[in-house]
Coordinates of C-alpha atoms and ligand atoms in Angstrom, one line a residue:
Chain A
M23 CA -71.5 104.0 25.4
L24 CA -72.9 105.6 22.2
Q25 CA -76.5 106.5 21.6
I26 CA -77.6 108.1 18.3
A27 CA -81.1 109.5 17.9
N28 CA -82.9 110.8 14.9
L29 CA -79.7 111.8 12.9
D30 CA -80.4 113.7 9.7
V31 CA -77.4 114.4 7.4
F32 CA -77.6 116.3 4.1
Y33 CA -75.2 117.0 1.3
G34 CA -76.7 120.1 -0.2
D35 CA -80.2 119.1 -0.8
A36 CA -79.6 115.4 -0.9
Q37 CA -80.3 113.6 2.2
A38 CA -77.8 110.9 3.2
L39 CA -79.1 109.9 6.6
D40 CA -82.8 110.1 7.6
A41 CA -83.7 109.9 11.3
V42 CA -81.0 107.3 12.1
S43 CA -81.1 106.0 15.6
L44 CA -78.8 103.4 17.0
E45 CA -77.0 102.3 20.1
V46 CA -73.6 100.8 20.8
A47 CA -73.0 99.2 24.2
E48 CA -69.5 99.2 25.8
G49 CA -67.3 96.3 24.7
V50 CA -69.3 95.0 21.7
I51 CA -68.9 94.8 18.0
V52 CA -71.8 96.5 16.1
A53 CA -72.1 95.8 12.4
I54 CA -73.6 98.3 10.0
V55 CA -74.8 96.6 6.8
G56 CA -76.0 98.3 3.7
A57 CA -75.7 98.5 -0.1
N58 CA -73.4 101.0 -1.8
G59 CA -74.5 104.5 -1.2
A60 CA -76.8 103.5 1.7
G61 CA -75.0 106.0 4.0
K62 CA -72.6 104.0 6.0
T63 CA -69.7 106.2 5.5
S64 CA -71.8 109.2 6.0
L65 CA -72.8 107.8 9.4
I66 CA -69.3 107.2 10.5
R67 CA -68.1 110.6 9.3
T68 CA -70.9 112.3 11.2
I69 CA -70.1 110.5 14.4
A70 CA -66.4 111.5 13.8
G71 CA -67.3 115.1 13.5
M72 CA -66.3 115.3 9.8
N73 CA -69.9 115.9 8.6
R74 CA -72.3 118.2 10.5
P75 CA -75.7 116.7 11.1
R76 CA -78.7 118.9 10.4
A77 CA -80.7 117.4 13.2
G78 CA -80.3 114.7 15.8
T79 CA -78.1 113.8 18.8
I80 CA -75.0 111.7 19.3
H81 CA -74.4 110.9 22.9
F82 CA -71.0 109.5 23.9
R83 CA -70.7 108.6 27.5
G84 CA -73.6 110.9 28.3
Q85 CA -72.3 113.9 26.3
D86 CA -74.0 115.2 23.1
I87 CA -71.2 115.5 20.7
A88 CA -73.3 116.2 17.5
G89 CA -71.6 118.9 15.5
W90 CA -68.3 118.8 17.5
P91 CA -65.1 119.2 15.4
S92 CA -63.3 116.0 14.6
F93 CA -60.2 116.8 16.7
K94 CA -62.4 117.1 19.8
V95 CA -64.3 113.9 19.0
C96 CA -61.1 112.0 18.5
D97 CA -59.8 113.2 21.8
L98 CA -62.8 111.7 23.5
G99 CA -61.5 108.3 22.5
I100 CA -63.5 107.8 19.3
G101 CA -61.2 106.5 16.6
Q102 CA -61.7 105.8 13.0
V103 CA -60.2 103.4 10.5
A104 CA -61.5 105.3 7.5
E105 CA -62.7 104.2 4.1
G106 CA -59.8 104.2 1.7
R107 CA -57.3 103.9 4.7
Q108 CA -56.3 107.6 4.4
V109 CA -52.7 107.1 5.4
F110 CA -50.2 110.0 4.7
P111 CA -48.5 108.8 1.6
T112 CA -45.3 110.9 1.6
L113 CA -44.8 110.5 5.4
S114 CA -42.9 107.5 6.6
V115 CA -44.6 104.7 8.5
A116 CA -43.1 105.9 11.8
E117 CA -44.3 109.5 11.1
N118 CA -47.8 108.2 10.3
L119 CA -47.9 106.4 13.6
E120 CA -46.7 109.6 15.4
M121 CA -49.6 111.4 13.8
G122 CA -52.0 109.0 15.4
A123 CA -50.6 110.0 18.8
M124 CA -50.9 113.7 18.5
L125 CA -54.1 113.7 20.5
P126 CA -53.7 115.2 23.9
R127 CA -55.2 112.0 25.4
A128 CA -52.5 109.8 23.9
R129 CA -49.3 112.0 23.9
A130 CA -48.0 110.8 27.2
H131 CA -48.3 107.1 26.3
R132 CA -46.8 107.4 22.9
E133 CA -43.9 104.9 23.5
R134 CA -46.1 102.3 25.1
N135 CA -48.6 102.5 22.4
R136 CA -46.0 102.3 19.7
D137 CA -44.5 99.2 21.2
R138 CA -48.0 97.7 21.4
V139 CA -49.0 98.3 17.8
L140 CA -45.6 97.3 16.5
S141 CA -45.9 93.9 18.3
L142 CA -49.4 93.6 16.8
F143 CA -48.1 94.4 13.3
P144 CA -44.4 93.5 13.2
I145 CA -44.2 94.3 9.5
L146 CA -44.6 98.0 10.3
A147 CA -41.5 97.9 12.4
E148 CA -39.6 96.6 9.4
R149 CA -41.1 99.3 7.2
S150 CA -40.8 102.2 9.6
K151 CA -38.6 104.4 7.4
Q152 CA -40.5 103.7 4.3
A153 CA -43.0 106.2 2.8
A154 CA -46.6 105.0 3.6
G155 CA -47.6 105.4 0.0
T156 CA -45.2 102.7 -1.1
L157 CA -46.7 100.1 1.2
S158 CA -49.0 97.3 -0.2
G159 CA -52.7 97.7 0.3
G160 CA -52.7 95.2 3.2
E161 CA -49.8 96.9 4.9
Q162 CA -51.5 100.3 4.5
Q163 CA -54.6 98.8 6.1
M164 CA -52.5 97.6 9.0
L165 CA -50.9 101.0 9.2
A166 CA -54.3 102.7 9.3
I167 CA -55.4 100.4 12.2
A168 CA -52.1 100.9 14.0
R169 CA -52.2 104.6 13.6
C170 CA -55.7 104.6 15.0
L171 CA -54.7 102.6 18.0
M172 CA -51.9 105.1 18.7
G173 CA -54.6 107.5 19.8
E174 CA -55.7 105.1 22.5
P175 CA -59.4 104.9 21.3
Q176 CA -62.1 103.3 23.3
L177 CA -64.5 103.1 20.3
V178 CA -63.2 102.4 16.9
M179 CA -65.2 102.7 13.7
F180 CA -63.9 100.5 10.9
D181 CA -65.1 101.5 7.4
E182 CA -64.6 98.7 5.0
P183 CA -61.3 97.6 6.4
S184 CA -60.9 94.7 4.0
L185 CA -61.8 96.5 0.8
G186 CA -59.4 95.6 -2.0
L187 CA -57.4 93.1 0.1
A188 CA -56.5 89.5 -0.8
P189 CA -58.8 86.9 1.0
A190 CA -56.0 85.7 3.3
I191 CA -55.3 89.3 4.4
V192 CA -59.0 89.9 4.9
Q193 CA -59.0 87.1 7.4
D194 CA -56.1 88.7 9.2
V195 CA -57.7 92.0 9.4
L196 CA -61.0 90.6 10.8
R197 CA -59.1 88.4 13.2
T198 CA -57.3 91.5 14.5
I199 CA -60.6 93.3 15.0
V200 CA -62.0 90.4 17.0
Q201 CA -58.8 90.3 19.0
L202 CA -58.9 94.0 19.8
N203 CA -62.5 93.6 20.8
K204 CA -61.6 90.8 23.2
E205 CA -59.0 93.2 24.8
G206 CA -61.9 95.6 25.5
L207 CA -62.2 97.8 22.4
T208 CA -65.7 98.7 21.3
C209 CA -66.1 98.5 17.6
I210 CA -68.4 99.7 14.9
L211 CA -67.8 97.6 11.8
V212 CA -68.9 98.4 8.2
E213 CA -67.8 95.4 6.1
Q214 CA -68.7 94.3 2.7
N215 CA -68.1 90.8 3.8
V216 CA -71.6 90.8 5.4
A217 CA -71.7 87.1 6.4
V218 CA -68.5 87.4 8.4
S219 CA -69.3 90.8 10.0
L220 CA -72.7 89.5 11.2
K221 CA -70.9 86.5 12.6
I222 CA -68.5 88.5 14.7
A223 CA -71.0 91.3 15.6
S224 CA -73.1 91.0 18.7
H225 CA -75.6 93.5 17.2
A226 CA -76.2 94.8 13.7
Y227 CA -78.2 97.5 11.8
V228 CA -79.3 97.4 8.2
L229 CA -79.1 100.8 6.5
E230 CA -81.0 101.4 3.3
N231 CA -81.2 104.8 1.5
G232 CA -80.1 106.5 4.7
R233 CA -82.7 104.8 6.9
I234 CA -82.3 102.0 9.4
V235 CA -84.7 99.4 8.2
M236 CA -83.8 96.5 10.4
S237 CA -81.8 95.6 13.5
G238 CA -81.1 92.7 15.7
T239 CA -78.4 90.5 16.9
G240 CA -75.9 89.3 14.4
G241 CA -77.4 85.8 14.5
E242 CA -80.9 87.1 14.0
L243 CA -80.0 89.0 10.9
L244 CA -78.0 86.1 9.6
G245 CA -81.1 84.1 9.8
N246 CA -83.4 86.7 8.3
D247 CA -84.6 85.9 4.8
K248 CA -84.5 89.5 3.5
V249 CA -81.0 90.0 4.7
R250 CA -79.9 86.6 3.2
E251 CA -81.4 87.6 -0.1
A252 CA -80.2 91.2 -0.3
Y253 CA -76.8 91.0 1.3
L254 CA -75.7 87.3 1.3
G255 CA -76.9 86.4 -2.1
M256 CA -78.8 83.3 -0.8
Chain B
M3 CA -16.1 143.6 -19.6
P4 CA -13.6 141.9 -17.3
L5 CA -14.5 138.5 -15.9
E6 CA -14.5 139.9 -12.4
T7 CA -17.5 142.1 -13.2
Y8 CA -19.5 139.1 -14.2
I9 CA -18.5 137.1 -11.1
N10 CA -19.3 140.1 -8.9
V11 CA -22.7 140.5 -10.5
I12 CA -23.5 136.9 -10.4
I13 CA -22.6 136.7 -6.7
G14 CA -24.7 139.7 -6.0
G15 CA -27.6 138.1 -7.9
V16 CA -27.3 134.9 -5.9
L17 CA -27.3 136.8 -2.6
T18 CA -30.4 138.9 -3.6
G19 CA -32.0 135.7 -5.0
L20 CA -31.7 134.0 -1.6
V21 CA -33.9 136.8 -0.2
Y22 CA -36.3 136.4 -3.1
G23 CA -36.2 132.6 -2.4
L24 CA -37.2 133.1 1.3
M25 CA -40.1 135.3 0.2
A26 CA -41.2 132.7 -2.4
L27 CA -40.8 129.9 0.2
G28 CA -43.6 131.5 2.1
L29 CA -45.9 131.4 -1.0
S30 CA -44.8 127.8 -1.7
I31 CA -45.5 126.6 1.9
I32 CA -48.9 128.3 2.0
F33 CA -49.9 126.8 -1.4
G34 CA -48.5 123.4 -0.6
V35 CA -50.4 123.0 2.6
V36 CA -53.5 125.2 2.6
R37 CA -54.0 125.0 -1.3
I38 CA -54.6 128.7 -1.3
V39 CA -52.7 131.0 -3.6
N40 CA -51.8 134.0 -1.5
F41 CA -52.5 136.9 -4.0
A42 CA -51.6 139.3 -1.2
H43 CA -48.0 137.9 -0.8
G44 CA -46.1 140.9 -2.2
E45 CA -48.4 143.3 -0.5
M46 CA -47.8 141.6 2.9
M47 CA -44.1 142.0 2.2
T48 CA -44.5 145.7 1.4
I49 CA -46.2 146.1 4.8
A50 CA -43.2 144.4 6.5
M51 CA -40.9 146.7 4.5
Y52 CA -42.7 149.8 5.7
V53 CA -42.5 148.6 9.3
A54 CA -38.8 148.2 8.9
V55 CA -38.5 151.6 7.4
V56 CA -40.5 153.3 10.2
A57 CA -38.5 151.4 12.8
F58 CA -35.3 152.6 11.3
S59 CA -36.2 156.2 10.6
Q60 CA -38.0 156.7 14.0
F61 CA -36.1 154.5 16.3
H62 CA -32.8 153.8 14.5
L63 CA -33.5 150.0 14.7
D64 CA -31.4 148.1 12.2
P65 CA -33.7 146.1 9.8
L66 CA -31.4 143.0 10.3
L67 CA -32.4 143.0 13.9
M68 CA -36.0 144.1 13.3
M69 CA -36.3 141.0 11.0
V70 CA -37.2 138.9 14.0
P71 CA -40.0 141.0 15.5
I72 CA -41.3 141.9 12.1
A73 CA -41.5 138.2 11.1
A74 CA -43.3 137.5 14.4
A75 CA -45.7 140.3 13.7
L76 CA -46.3 139.0 10.2
F77 CA -46.8 135.5 11.6
A78 CA -49.5 136.9 13.8
L79 CA -51.1 138.8 10.9
G80 CA -51.0 135.6 8.8
Y81 CA -52.4 133.5 11.6
V82 CA -55.3 135.9 12.1
M83 CA -56.0 136.2 8.3
Q84 CA -56.2 132.4 7.9
A85 CA -58.2 131.7 11.0
G86 CA -60.6 134.6 10.6
L87 CA -60.8 135.2 6.9
I88 CA -59.5 132.3 4.8
N89 CA -60.6 129.2 6.7
P90 CA -64.3 130.0 6.1
F91 CA -63.4 130.0 2.3
I92 CA -61.5 126.7 2.3
N93 CA -64.3 124.7 0.8
R94 CA -65.5 127.4 -1.5
P95 CA -64.7 127.5 -5.2
E96 CA -61.3 128.8 -6.2
H97 CA -62.6 132.0 -7.8
S98 CA -64.1 133.2 -4.6
Q99 CA -60.8 132.5 -2.8
F100 CA -59.1 134.4 -5.5
I101 CA -61.4 137.4 -5.1
L102 CA -61.0 137.3 -1.3
L103 CA -57.2 137.5 -1.5
V104 CA -57.1 140.1 -4.3
A105 CA -59.4 142.2 -2.2
V106 CA -57.1 141.8 0.7
A107 CA -54.2 142.8 -1.5
L108 CA -56.0 146.0 -2.8
I109 CA -56.9 147.0 0.7
M110 CA -53.2 146.6 1.8
V111 CA -51.9 148.7 -1.1
N112 CA -54.3 151.5 -0.5
L113 CA -53.9 151.5 3.3
L114 CA -50.1 151.9 2.7
L115 CA -50.8 154.7 0.2
I116 CA -53.0 156.5 2.7
I117 CA -50.5 156.2 5.5
F118 CA -47.2 156.7 3.7
G119 CA -48.0 158.3 0.4
P120 CA -46.7 157.2 -3.0
D121 CA -43.1 158.4 -2.7
A122 CA -40.2 155.9 -2.3
Q123 CA -38.6 155.5 1.0
S124 CA -35.3 153.9 1.8
V125 CA -33.0 152.9 4.7
Q126 CA -29.4 154.0 4.8
T127 CA -27.4 151.9 7.3
S128 CA -23.9 152.6 8.4
Y129 CA -22.7 149.6 6.5
S130 CA -24.7 150.2 3.3
L131 CA -21.6 151.1 1.3
D132 CA -19.3 148.5 2.9
S133 CA -18.0 145.6 1.0
Y134 CA -15.7 142.6 1.3
E135 CA -13.1 141.6 -1.1
I136 CA -12.3 137.9 -1.3
A137 CA -9.8 136.7 -3.9
G138 CA -10.5 139.7 -6.1
V139 CA -14.2 139.3 -5.9
I140 CA -16.1 142.2 -4.3
I141 CA -19.1 141.2 -2.2
D142 CA -21.5 143.9 -1.0
A143 CA -21.7 143.6 2.8
T144 CA -25.5 144.2 3.0
K145 CA -26.1 141.5 0.4
A146 CA -23.8 139.1 2.2
Y147 CA -25.7 139.6 5.5
T148 CA -29.2 139.3 4.0
G149 CA -28.2 136.3 1.9
A150 CA -26.7 134.6 5.0
A151 CA -29.8 135.4 7.0
A152 CA -32.1 134.0 4.3
V153 CA -30.1 130.8 4.2
V154 CA -30.2 130.4 8.0
L155 CA -34.0 131.0 8.1
S156 CA -34.7 128.6 5.3
A157 CA -32.6 125.9 6.9
A158 CA -34.5 126.5 10.2
L159 CA -37.8 126.1 8.3
F160 CA -36.6 122.8 6.6
A161 CA -35.6 121.5 10.0
F162 CA -38.9 122.5 11.5
F163 CA -40.9 120.7 8.9
Q164 CA -38.8 117.6 9.0
M165 CA -38.1 117.2 12.6
S166 CA -40.7 118.9 14.8
R167 CA -44.1 117.2 15.5
T168 CA -45.9 120.3 14.6
G169 CA -44.0 120.5 11.3
Q170 CA -44.8 116.8 10.7
S171 CA -48.5 117.5 11.4
I172 CA -48.5 120.3 8.9
R173 CA -47.0 118.0 6.3
A174 CA -49.6 115.4 7.2
C175 CA -52.4 118.0 6.5
A176 CA -50.8 118.7 3.1
D177 CA -50.5 115.0 2.3
N178 CA -54.0 114.0 3.1
Y179 CA -56.7 116.3 4.4
T180 CA -59.2 113.6 5.2
G181 CA -56.4 111.6 6.9
A182 CA -55.6 114.6 9.1
L183 CA -59.2 114.9 10.2
V184 CA -59.3 111.1 10.8
V185 CA -56.4 111.2 13.2
G186 CA -57.8 114.2 15.0
L187 CA -55.4 116.9 13.9
N188 CA -56.8 120.4 14.4
V189 CA -56.5 121.2 10.7
K190 CA -57.8 124.8 10.9
H191 CA -55.3 125.6 13.6
L192 CA -52.5 124.0 11.5
Y193 CA -53.6 125.9 8.4
A194 CA -53.5 129.1 10.4
L195 CA -50.0 128.2 11.7
T196 CA -48.9 127.5 8.1
F197 CA -50.2 130.8 6.7
G198 CA -48.5 132.5 9.7
I199 CA -45.2 130.7 8.8
G200 CA -45.6 131.8 5.2
A201 CA -46.3 135.3 6.2
A202 CA -43.3 135.3 8.6
C203 CA -41.1 134.4 5.6
V204 CA -42.2 137.4 3.7
G205 CA -41.9 139.5 6.9
A206 CA -38.2 138.5 7.3
A207 CA -37.6 138.8 3.5
G208 CA -39.2 142.3 3.6
S209 CA -37.0 143.5 6.4
M210 CA -34.0 142.3 4.5
L211 CA -35.2 143.8 1.2
V212 CA -35.5 147.4 2.5
L213 CA -31.7 147.3 2.7
L214 CA -31.5 146.4 -1.0
I215 CA -34.3 148.4 -2.6
D216 CA -36.5 151.5 -2.1
V217 CA -40.0 150.8 -1.0
T218 CA -43.2 152.2 -2.4
P219 CA -46.8 151.0 -1.8
A220 CA -47.0 150.0 -5.5
L221 CA -44.3 147.4 -5.0
G222 CA -46.7 144.7 -3.8
P223 CA -48.3 143.3 -7.0
G224 CA -44.9 143.1 -8.7
Y225 CA -43.5 141.0 -5.9
T226 CA -46.6 138.8 -5.7
L227 CA -45.9 138.1 -9.4
L228 CA -42.2 137.6 -8.7
A229 CA -43.0 135.1 -6.0
F230 CA -45.2 133.1 -8.4
I231 CA -42.5 133.1 -11.1
I232 CA -40.0 131.8 -8.6
V233 CA -42.2 129.1 -7.2
I234 CA -43.3 127.9 -10.6
T235 CA -39.7 127.9 -11.9
G236 CA -38.4 126.1 -9.0
G237 CA -41.2 123.6 -8.8
L238 CA -44.6 124.0 -7.1
G239 CA -44.6 122.3 -3.7
S240 CA -40.9 121.9 -3.4
M241 CA -39.2 123.9 -0.7
P242 CA -35.6 123.7 -2.1
G243 CA -37.2 124.6 -5.4
A244 CA -38.4 127.9 -4.1
L245 CA -34.9 128.8 -3.0
L246 CA -33.3 127.6 -6.2
G247 CA -35.9 129.5 -8.2
G248 CA -35.2 132.6 -6.2
V249 CA -31.4 132.3 -6.8
L250 CA -32.0 131.8 -10.6
I251 CA -34.3 134.8 -10.8
G252 CA -31.9 136.8 -8.8
V253 CA -29.0 136.0 -11.1
T254 CA -31.2 136.5 -14.2
E255 CA -32.2 140.0 -13.0
A256 CA -28.7 140.9 -12.1
M257 CA -27.3 139.8 -15.5
A258 CA -30.1 141.5 -17.4
G259 CA -29.2 144.7 -15.5
L260 CA -25.6 144.3 -16.4
L261 CA -26.0 143.3 -20.1
F262 CA -29.1 145.3 -21.0
T263 CA -30.8 147.7 -18.7
P264 CA -32.2 147.1 -15.2
S265 CA -35.7 148.0 -16.3
A266 CA -35.7 145.0 -18.6
K267 CA -35.1 142.6 -15.7
S268 CA -38.7 141.4 -15.4
M269 CA -38.7 140.5 -19.1
F270 CA -35.8 138.2 -18.5
S271 CA -37.4 136.6 -15.5
F272 CA -40.5 135.8 -17.5
A273 CA -38.3 134.4 -20.3
L274 CA -36.7 132.1 -17.8
L275 CA -40.1 131.0 -16.6
V276 CA -41.2 130.3 -20.2
I277 CA -38.1 128.3 -20.9
V278 CA -38.5 126.2 -17.8
L279 CA -42.1 125.6 -18.5
L280 CA -41.3 124.5 -22.0
F281 CA -38.8 121.9 -21.0
R282 CA -39.9 121.0 -17.5
P283 CA -43.5 122.0 -16.9
Q284 CA -43.5 120.8 -13.3
G285 CA -40.6 123.3 -12.5
I286 CA -36.9 122.4 -11.9
L287 CA -37.3 120.5 -8.7
G288 CA -41.1 119.9 -8.9
K289 CA -42.4 116.4 -9.1
A290 CA -44.4 115.4 -12.1
T291 CA -48.1 115.1 -11.2
R292 CA -49.9 111.8 -11.9
Ligands
ATP313 N1 -69.3 114.6 -0.2 C1 -70.5 114.2 -0.7 N2 -71.2 115.1 -1.5 C2 -72.4 114.8 -2.0 N3 -73.0 113.5 -1.8 C3 -72.3 112.7 -1.1 C4 -71.0 112.9 -0.6 N4 -70.6 111.8 0.1 C5 -71.6 110.9 0.0 N5 -72.6 111.4 -0.8 C6 -73.9 110.7 -1.1 O1 -74.5 110.2 0.1 C7 -75.0 108.9 -0.1 C8 -74.4 108.0 1.0 O2 -73.0 107.9 0.7 P1 -72.0 107.0 1.6 O3 -70.6 107.3 1.2 O4 -72.3 107.4 3.0 O5 -72.5 105.6 1.3 P2 -71.8 104.2 1.8 O6 -72.9 103.4 2.4 O7 -70.6 104.4 2.6 O8 -71.5 103.6 0.4 P3 -70.3 102.6 0.0 O9 -70.6 101.2 0.4 O10 -70.2 102.7 -1.5 O11 -69.0 103.1 0.7 C9 -74.7 108.5 -1.5 O12 -75.8 108.7 -2.2 C10 -73.6 109.4 -1.9 O13 -73.6 109.7 -3.3
MG314 MG1 -68.7 104.0 2.4

């Protein structure tokens, strides 16, 4: 579904990604593991068209989308649950959801998708008139996921969806991701909770200083001594 | 002076102030969304005023009717300016944005000077001397029409931003730029629309203002400044604040003209700004920033 080859990304002179190559097959969860500043968010933003790569290709369903503007990338069905949630704080919950459905691909199915995400997250229906900025962290995360689903994505990139959430809610969020994946959604998952993300991922890549240093099935990496030492604290 | 004189002058100030408010609304919308300070705001309004003057003197078209096509033309000008000129500067430092827009303003003033010369021009409509008398209060007909038009247009803008999906999308861009990119909004297009809407506000306000004052090319910078004073007085980022600020400045100017001399009116507008900033730095309807 997604093939990335030799991607280089720079901020000024500082290189954030160095010859990154990876592949995401249809219907899987792929985990990206890496320390703070490794380049995980940069990778996601580059796929999403929010950063321009200096070199490399990003093929989505056979089309090279490297350097495309974000609104075109989104309309292909590549959604993002961004780092820091990025909800619209002064817009109501309902308006936030509407904004997720502005993509040409999703406009026609707005009602159906709204019903679907509200049955997935009933709390958002209760809060629909409330300004998104007044929601709790967990509710904002649900809103970010729901808003993303309003765009009918086929691939969703989750960037630290559980950051700052209480453990019980972390479980909810991860369970939701697994559930969505079972319904056919392809996922890229960046998650600080490395053990869990490797458990639910069918494939995983380890990113260090902008380079992919290791990859394998989730199980392989879970069993790898270096990974256990560096990311699982064992 | 009899009480009626004060009331007449205050009402005149309110009505003129509504037109100022519409002009300032344009500045406020542009700043609130695109985060660009339009230093060419008054100059763009002067362009609109000259278009209205020419339409009237050459084709006898009433500025109140021309308001619509002029607003549309300024919308197009604003859209093109943002899409072609300002969008590439969005992520540059503020001083280069400043220089860009000041340059645009200078070019506009001098183009107007080349085309129309420095002399003042004005529009004399058949109703320019009409007035209404309601309960002993005399209301200038021209000011009543322009004030009403300013209110209608402002209300339409409020409705657009609250109710239409495009208006909501523009608010979303203002709320969270990254979030707007994340959901796949075409931010550059929406910015250009916003600048176009802001420019349409000055276009409409300019066509109204030719009925109230004479126009010269040198008018621009003064009105840019006036728009700033109004927006800051009313509260940066607040749409009702821009209208309220416009009304307060309109009344202040009118009272200064009545009690002192019309040439002192700017002084009193600045005094109002200073007083508001002293007691409410965020402006009257502005929200305190974190
Ligand atoms: N806008 C930016 N300008 C300059 N440098 C940046 C920018 N964004 C990220 N970087 C740098 O690029 C590198 C990769 O950052 P990135 O945010 O992609 O890391 P990350 O893996 O997502 O980290 P975290 O786990 O902390 O979210 C870091 O060194 C960071 O300082
Ligand atoms: Mg990150």
